[in-house]
Amino acid sequence: MLVLGIETSCDETAVALVENGRTILANRVLSQTPLHEKFGGVVPEIASRAHVESITAVIESAFDDAGLDLESSRTSIGGIAVAYRPGLVGSLLVGVTAAKCLALAWDLPLIGVDHIHAHIYAAIMAADDAHESEILPAISLVVSGGHTALYFTESWTSHLFLGGTMDDAVGEAFDKVASILGLGYPGGPAISRAAEKGDRRAVRFKASFMKKDSLDFSFSGIKTAVLYHTRGQNARRGAAILPGVSIADVSASFQEVAVSILVEKLARAMRREGARVAIVGGGVSANRRLREDLDELARKEEYRILYPPLALCTDNAAMIAGLGYWLLRDGKRDDLTLDADPVVAR
Ligand code: KG4
Ligand code: ZN
């Protein structure tokens, strides 16, 4: 069954066509980065306007990529899946409205998909041998620009919240630290590149692991520590970078501590739940250093870890269409009252 997926939760306008939850026929992602980079982050009002301007063209392009004719393809599609939470509400609304229009016009089932759950599914859809009975239960770690959370994954469509960030998301911390270091937006890839040339032991930023058994995260203290180290104690963002500060060393040292928190929390959750499989997803799961350290943990503890391919780490609609297929099979249907919801489900 072919599912059309739409994702507009943040600053990517994305549309995909996916067969049986696995085979990607089209996966269009139009990034708005050029519109936001001069502000050092996503400006919600600009994001929603840009989604409105491009959503129709991105839908048309996805049908072209799949070799399907938009006008006559209604009969080959089984459902319209759309990311309806969490995210920027004005951005989500554009995708939700487009999905409702298509579902109404074509008389097709509408399926609201949780964007965070879809980030987990991105790793599953890429693993050919991933069948629920072999992989589950698993612990899932979502590390993105807006979210950092651990889940106990019972099925492709059911995830119990175990812990999440108390302040900044890890991707947000990468973005803010990149801005402090003058590395531009988006910060994750920029820090990761700068860190390649740096010494990860150069600066000891203190990791916050919270209470002994806690599965919650905190990243804002490290961000402030980077600011003070780079621009002076109690400095503001605009202050000049101190002489002698190595951007590469600070990037590598920050990345090291951020990664160590993610690895430790995943290890705690795996131990506590006795799980043997970990699933990682979200934009930060593209980070090479994170993958190296998680792979090391997996080797030591004999876990299996699933990651998405790089193209499916950051926001995309293939993961929405993929998970939409399973929700449809579970009998999930939404009606035209489906609303955008900015809040993370716990
Ligand atoms: O999943 P995503 O596209 O958006 C949300 O759902 O929030 O994640 C975007 C985040 C950004 O914060 C970006 O800086 C980060 O993922 N990111 C990375 C890397 N690539 C993207 N962070 C660290 N290392 C990377 N290689
Ligand atoms: Zn995302």
Coordinates of C-alpha atoms and ligand atoms in Angstrom, one line a residue:
M1 CA 0.0 0.0 0.0
L2 CA 1.3 3.4 -1.0
V3 CA 1.1 6.2 1.7
L4 CA 1.7 9.9 1.0
G5 CA 3.6 11.6 3.9
I6 CA 3.7 15.3 4.7
E7 CA 6.0 16.8 7.3
T8 CA 6.2 20.6 8.1
S9 CA 7.0 20.6 11.8
C10 CA 9.9 23.0 11.7
D11 CA 11.8 24.5 8.8
E12 CA 11.7 21.7 6.2
T13 CA 8.8 21.3 3.8
A14 CA 8.8 17.6 3.1
V15 CA 6.7 15.2 1.1
A16 CA 7.2 11.5 0.5
L17 CA 5.6 8.5 -1.1
V18 CA 6.4 5.2 0.6
E19 CA 5.2 1.7 -0.3
N20 CA 4.3 -0.7 2.5
G21 CA 6.1 1.3 5.1
R22 CA 9.5 0.6 3.7
T23 CA 10.1 1.3 0.0
I24 CA 10.7 5.0 -0.6
L25 CA 9.4 6.1 -4.1
A26 CA 9.9 9.8 -3.4
N27 CA 11.4 11.7 -0.6
R28 CA 11.5 15.5 -1.2
V29 CA 12.9 17.8 1.5
L30 CA 12.9 21.5 0.8
S31 CA 15.1 23.1 3.4
Q32 CA 14.5 26.7 4.6
T33 CA 18.0 27.1 6.0
P34 CA 18.9 30.0 3.7
L35 CA 15.9 31.9 5.1
H36 CA 16.8 31.4 8.8
E37 CA 20.6 31.3 8.9
K38 CA 21.0 35.1 9.2
F39 CA 18.9 35.0 12.4
G40 CA 21.0 32.1 13.9
G41 CA 17.9 29.9 14.3
V42 CA 14.4 29.2 13.0
V43 CA 12.0 32.2 12.9
P44 CA 8.5 30.6 13.3
E45 CA 6.6 33.3 11.4
I46 CA 9.0 33.0 8.4
A47 CA 8.9 29.2 8.6
S48 CA 5.1 29.0 8.3
R49 CA 4.9 31.5 5.5
A50 CA 7.6 29.6 3.5
H51 CA 5.7 26.3 4.0
V52 CA 2.5 27.9 2.6
E53 CA 4.5 29.2 -0.4
S54 CA 6.1 25.8 -1.2
I55 CA 3.9 23.0 -0.1
T56 CA 2.0 22.6 -3.3
A57 CA 5.1 22.5 -5.5
V58 CA 6.8 20.0 -3.1
I59 CA 3.8 17.7 -3.4
E60 CA 3.9 17.9 -7.2
S61 CA 7.7 17.2 -7.2
A62 CA 7.2 14.1 -5.0
F63 CA 4.7 12.7 -7.4
D64 CA 7.0 13.5 -10.4
D65 CA 9.9 11.7 -8.6
A66 CA 7.8 8.6 -8.0
G67 CA 6.8 8.7 -11.7
L68 CA 3.1 9.2 -10.7
D69 CA 0.6 11.6 -12.2
L70 CA -0.9 13.7 -9.5
E71 CA -4.3 14.0 -11.1
S72 CA -4.8 10.3 -11.8
S73 CA -3.0 8.7 -8.8
R74 CA -5.7 8.9 -6.2
T75 CA -6.6 5.2 -6.7
S76 CA -3.0 4.0 -6.1
I77 CA -2.8 5.7 -2.7
G78 CA -4.0 4.1 0.5
G79 CA -3.8 7.0 2.9
I80 CA -2.4 10.5 3.7
A81 CA -0.1 10.6 6.7
V82 CA 0.9 13.9 8.3
A83 CA 3.1 15.1 11.2
Y84 CA 0.6 16.8 13.5
R85 CA 2.8 17.0 16.7
P86 CA 5.1 18.2 18.2
G87 CA 6.7 21.2 16.5
L88 CA 6.1 24.9 15.6
V89 CA 2.3 25.2 15.6
G90 CA 2.2 27.6 12.6
S91 CA 4.4 25.2 10.6
L92 CA 2.5 22.1 11.6
L93 CA -0.7 23.7 10.6
V94 CA 0.4 24.1 7.0
G95 CA 1.1 20.3 6.6
V96 CA -2.0 19.3 8.5
T97 CA -4.2 21.6 6.3
A98 CA -2.7 20.3 3.1
A99 CA -3.2 16.7 4.2
K100 CA -6.8 17.3 5.2
C101 CA -7.5 18.9 1.8
L102 CA -6.1 15.9 -0.1
A103 CA -7.8 13.4 2.2
L104 CA -11.1 15.2 1.7
A105 CA -10.7 15.8 -2.1
W106 CA -9.6 12.2 -2.7
D107 CA -11.8 10.5 0.0
L108 CA -8.8 8.8 1.5
P109 CA -8.0 8.0 5.2
L110 CA -6.1 10.8 7.1
I111 CA -3.5 9.6 9.6
G112 CA -1.9 12.0 12.1
V113 CA 1.6 10.9 13.0
D114 CA 3.7 11.9 16.0
H115 CA 6.9 13.4 14.6
I116 CA 9.1 12.0 17.4
H117 CA 7.8 8.5 17.0
A118 CA 8.6 8.9 13.3
H119 CA 12.2 9.7 14.1
I120 CA 12.4 6.3 15.8
Y121 CA 10.7 4.6 12.8
A122 CA 13.4 6.2 10.5
A123 CA 16.0 3.8 11.9
I124 CA 13.6 0.8 11.6
M125 CA 12.5 1.4 8.0
A126 CA 16.1 1.2 6.9
A127 CA 16.8 -2.1 8.5
D128 CA 15.7 -4.8 6.1
D129 CA 15.5 -7.5 8.8
A130 CA 13.7 -5.3 11.4
H131 CA 10.6 -7.3 12.3
E132 CA 8.9 -6.4 15.6
S133 CA 9.3 -9.8 17.1
E134 CA 13.1 -9.7 16.6
I135 CA 13.8 -6.1 17.5
L136 CA 11.4 -5.4 20.3
P137 CA 11.2 -4.4 23.1
A138 CA 13.8 -1.8 22.5
I139 CA 15.0 1.5 24.0
S140 CA 14.7 4.4 21.7
L141 CA 16.7 7.6 22.0
V142 CA 15.5 10.6 20.0
V143 CA 18.1 13.4 19.6
S144 CA 16.9 16.3 17.5
G145 CA 16.8 20.1 17.4
G146 CA 13.6 20.3 19.4
H147 CA 13.7 17.1 21.5
T148 CA 15.9 14.8 23.5
A149 CA 14.0 11.8 25.0
L150 CA 14.2 8.1 25.8
Y151 CA 11.3 5.7 25.2
F152 CA 10.5 2.1 25.9
T153 CA 9.4 0.9 22.4
E154 CA 6.8 -1.8 22.6
S155 CA 5.8 -1.8 18.9
W156 CA 6.5 0.4 15.9
T157 CA 3.6 2.5 16.9
S158 CA 3.8 2.4 20.7
H159 CA 6.5 4.2 22.7
L160 CA 6.4 4.8 26.5
F161 CA 8.2 8.0 27.6
L162 CA 11.1 7.3 30.1
G163 CA 12.8 10.6 30.3
G164 CA 13.5 13.8 28.5
T165 CA 15.3 17.1 28.6
M166 CA 14.6 19.5 31.4
D167 CA 15.9 22.5 29.4
D168 CA 17.5 22.6 26.0
A169 CA 17.3 19.8 23.5
V170 CA 20.7 18.4 22.5
G171 CA 20.4 19.7 18.9
E172 CA 19.4 23.1 20.3
A173 CA 22.6 23.0 22.5
F174 CA 24.7 22.3 19.4
D175 CA 23.0 25.2 17.6
K176 CA 23.4 27.6 20.4
V177 CA 27.1 26.6 21.1
A178 CA 27.8 27.0 17.3
S179 CA 26.3 30.5 17.5
I180 CA 28.5 31.3 20.6
L181 CA 31.5 30.1 18.6
G182 CA 30.5 32.0 15.5
L183 CA 30.1 28.8 13.4
G184 CA 26.7 29.6 11.9
Y185 CA 23.4 27.7 11.5
P186 CA 22.6 24.8 11.7
G187 CA 25.1 24.3 14.4
G188 CA 25.3 20.5 14.6
P189 CA 27.1 19.8 11.4
A190 CA 29.3 22.9 11.9
I191 CA 30.4 21.8 15.4
S192 CA 31.0 18.3 14.2
R193 CA 33.2 19.6 11.3
A194 CA 35.2 22.0 13.6
A195 CA 35.6 19.3 16.2
E196 CA 37.4 17.0 13.6
K197 CA 40.5 19.3 13.9
G198 CA 40.2 19.8 17.7
D199 CA 41.4 18.1 20.9
R200 CA 38.4 16.7 22.7
R201 CA 40.3 16.7 26.0
A202 CA 41.4 20.4 25.7
V203 CA 38.6 21.8 27.9
R204 CA 36.8 19.9 30.7
F205 CA 33.2 21.0 30.5
K206 CA 31.3 19.4 33.3
A207 CA 28.5 17.0 32.3
S208 CA 25.2 17.2 34.2
F209 CA 24.0 13.6 34.7
M210 CA 21.2 14.6 37.1
K211 CA 20.3 12.1 39.9
K212 CA 21.9 8.7 39.9
D213 CA 19.0 6.9 38.2
S214 CA 17.6 9.8 36.3
L215 CA 16.8 9.4 32.7
D216 CA 16.2 13.1 32.2
F217 CA 18.7 15.3 30.4
S218 CA 20.1 18.9 31.0
F219 CA 22.2 20.7 28.4
S220 CA 21.8 24.4 29.3
G221 CA 24.6 24.5 31.9
I222 CA 27.2 23.3 29.4
K223 CA 26.0 25.9 26.9
T224 CA 26.7 28.6 29.5
A225 CA 30.0 27.1 30.4
V226 CA 31.0 27.3 26.7
L227 CA 29.9 30.9 26.6
Y228 CA 32.0 31.9 29.7
H229 CA 35.0 29.9 28.5
T230 CA 34.9 31.4 25.1
R231 CA 33.9 35.0 25.8
G232 CA 34.8 35.5 29.5
Q233 CA 33.1 34.9 32.9
N234 CA 29.5 36.3 32.9
A235 CA 30.0 37.4 29.3
R236 CA 27.0 38.0 27.1
R237 CA 26.6 36.5 23.6
G238 CA 27.8 39.6 21.8
A239 CA 31.1 39.9 23.7
A240 CA 34.3 39.3 21.8
I241 CA 36.0 35.8 21.7
L242 CA 38.9 35.8 24.1
P243 CA 42.4 35.7 22.6
G244 CA 43.9 32.2 22.5
V245 CA 40.6 30.3 22.5
S246 CA 40.6 27.5 19.9
I247 CA 37.2 27.1 18.3
A248 CA 38.2 23.6 17.2
D249 CA 39.2 22.5 20.7
V250 CA 36.1 24.0 22.3
S251 CA 33.9 22.3 19.6
A252 CA 35.5 19.0 20.2
S253 CA 35.3 19.3 24.0
F254 CA 31.7 20.4 23.9
Q255 CA 30.8 17.6 21.5
E256 CA 32.6 15.1 23.8
V257 CA 30.6 16.1 26.9
A258 CA 27.2 16.3 25.1
V259 CA 27.8 12.8 23.6
S260 CA 28.9 11.4 27.0
I261 CA 25.5 12.4 28.5
L262 CA 23.6 10.8 25.7
V263 CA 25.6 7.6 25.9
E264 CA 25.3 7.4 29.7
K265 CA 21.6 7.9 29.7
L266 CA 21.0 5.3 27.0
A267 CA 23.2 2.9 28.9
R268 CA 21.1 3.5 32.1
A269 CA 17.8 3.0 30.3
M270 CA 19.1 -0.2 28.6
R271 CA 20.2 -1.6 32.0
R272 CA 17.1 -0.6 33.8
E273 CA 14.7 -2.2 31.2
G274 CA 17.0 -5.1 30.4
A275 CA 16.7 -4.3 26.7
R276 CA 19.1 -5.7 24.0
V277 CA 18.3 -3.4 21.1
A278 CA 18.6 0.4 21.0
I279 CA 17.1 2.6 18.3
V280 CA 18.5 6.1 17.7
G281 CA 16.9 8.8 15.6
G282 CA 16.7 12.6 15.0
G283 CA 19.1 15.1 13.5
V284 CA 21.9 14.6 16.1
S285 CA 22.0 10.9 15.3
A286 CA 23.9 12.0 12.2
N287 CA 26.8 12.9 14.5
R288 CA 29.9 10.8 13.8
R289 CA 31.3 11.0 17.3
L290 CA 28.0 10.0 18.9
R291 CA 27.8 7.0 16.6
E292 CA 31.4 6.0 17.5
D293 CA 30.7 6.1 21.2
L294 CA 27.3 4.4 21.0
D295 CA 28.9 1.6 18.8
E296 CA 31.6 1.2 21.5
L297 CA 28.9 0.8 24.2
A298 CA 27.0 -1.6 22.0
R299 CA 30.2 -3.7 21.5
K300 CA 30.9 -3.8 25.2
E301 CA 27.4 -4.6 26.3
E302 CA 26.5 -6.8 23.2
Y303 CA 23.6 -4.6 22.2
R304 CA 22.3 -4.1 18.7
I305 CA 21.9 -0.4 17.7
L306 CA 19.8 0.8 14.8
Y307 CA 20.5 4.2 13.2
P308 CA 18.7 5.9 10.3
P309 CA 20.7 6.4 7.1
L310 CA 22.1 10.0 7.1
A311 CA 19.3 11.2 4.8
L312 CA 16.6 10.1 7.3
C313 CA 18.3 11.5 10.4
T314 CA 17.0 15.1 10.0
D315 CA 13.4 15.9 9.3
N316 CA 11.8 14.2 6.3
A317 CA 8.4 12.9 5.2
A318 CA 9.5 9.3 4.4
M319 CA 9.5 8.4 8.1
I320 CA 6.0 10.0 8.4
A321 CA 4.6 8.0 5.5
G322 CA 6.5 4.9 6.7
L323 CA 5.0 5.0 10.2
G324 CA 1.7 6.2 8.8
Y325 CA 1.4 2.8 7.0
W326 CA 1.7 0.9 10.3
L327 CA -0.8 3.2 12.0
L328 CA -3.2 2.6 9.2
R329 CA -2.7 -1.1 9.5
D330 CA -3.4 -0.7 13.3
G331 CA -6.7 0.9 12.3
K332 CA -5.8 4.4 13.2
R333 CA -7.9 7.1 11.3
D334 CA -8.2 10.8 12.0
D335 CA -11.0 12.9 10.8
L336 CA -11.0 16.5 9.6
T337 CA -10.9 17.8 13.2
L338 CA -7.2 16.7 13.4
D339 CA -5.4 19.7 14.9
A340 CA -1.7 20.7 15.1
D341 CA -0.3 20.1 18.5
P342 CA 3.0 21.8 19.5
V343 CA 3.5 19.8 22.7
V344 CA 5.5 16.6 23.1
A345 CA 3.3 13.6 24.2
R346 CA 4.6 12.1 27.5
Ligands
KG4_1 O1 15.5 16.1 13.7 P1 15.8 17.4 13.2 O2 15.9 17.7 11.7 O3 14.8 18.5 13.7 C1 13.9 18.4 14.8 O4 13.0 17.6 14.8 O5 14.2 19.2 15.7 O6 17.2 17.9 13.9 C2 17.8 19.1 13.6 C3 19.0 19.2 14.6 C4 19.7 20.6 14.6 O7 19.8 21.0 15.9 C5 21.0 20.2 14.0 O8 22.1 21.1 14.5 C6 21.3 18.8 14.5 O9 20.0 18.2 14.3 N1 22.3 18.1 13.7 C7 23.4 17.6 14.2 C8 24.1 17.0 13.1 N2 23.4 17.1 12.0 C9 22.2 17.8 12.4 N3 23.9 17.7 15.4 C10 25.2 17.2 15.6 N4 25.9 16.6 14.7 C11 25.4 16.5 13.4 N5 26.2 15.9 12.5
ZN2 ZN 12.6 16.2 13.8

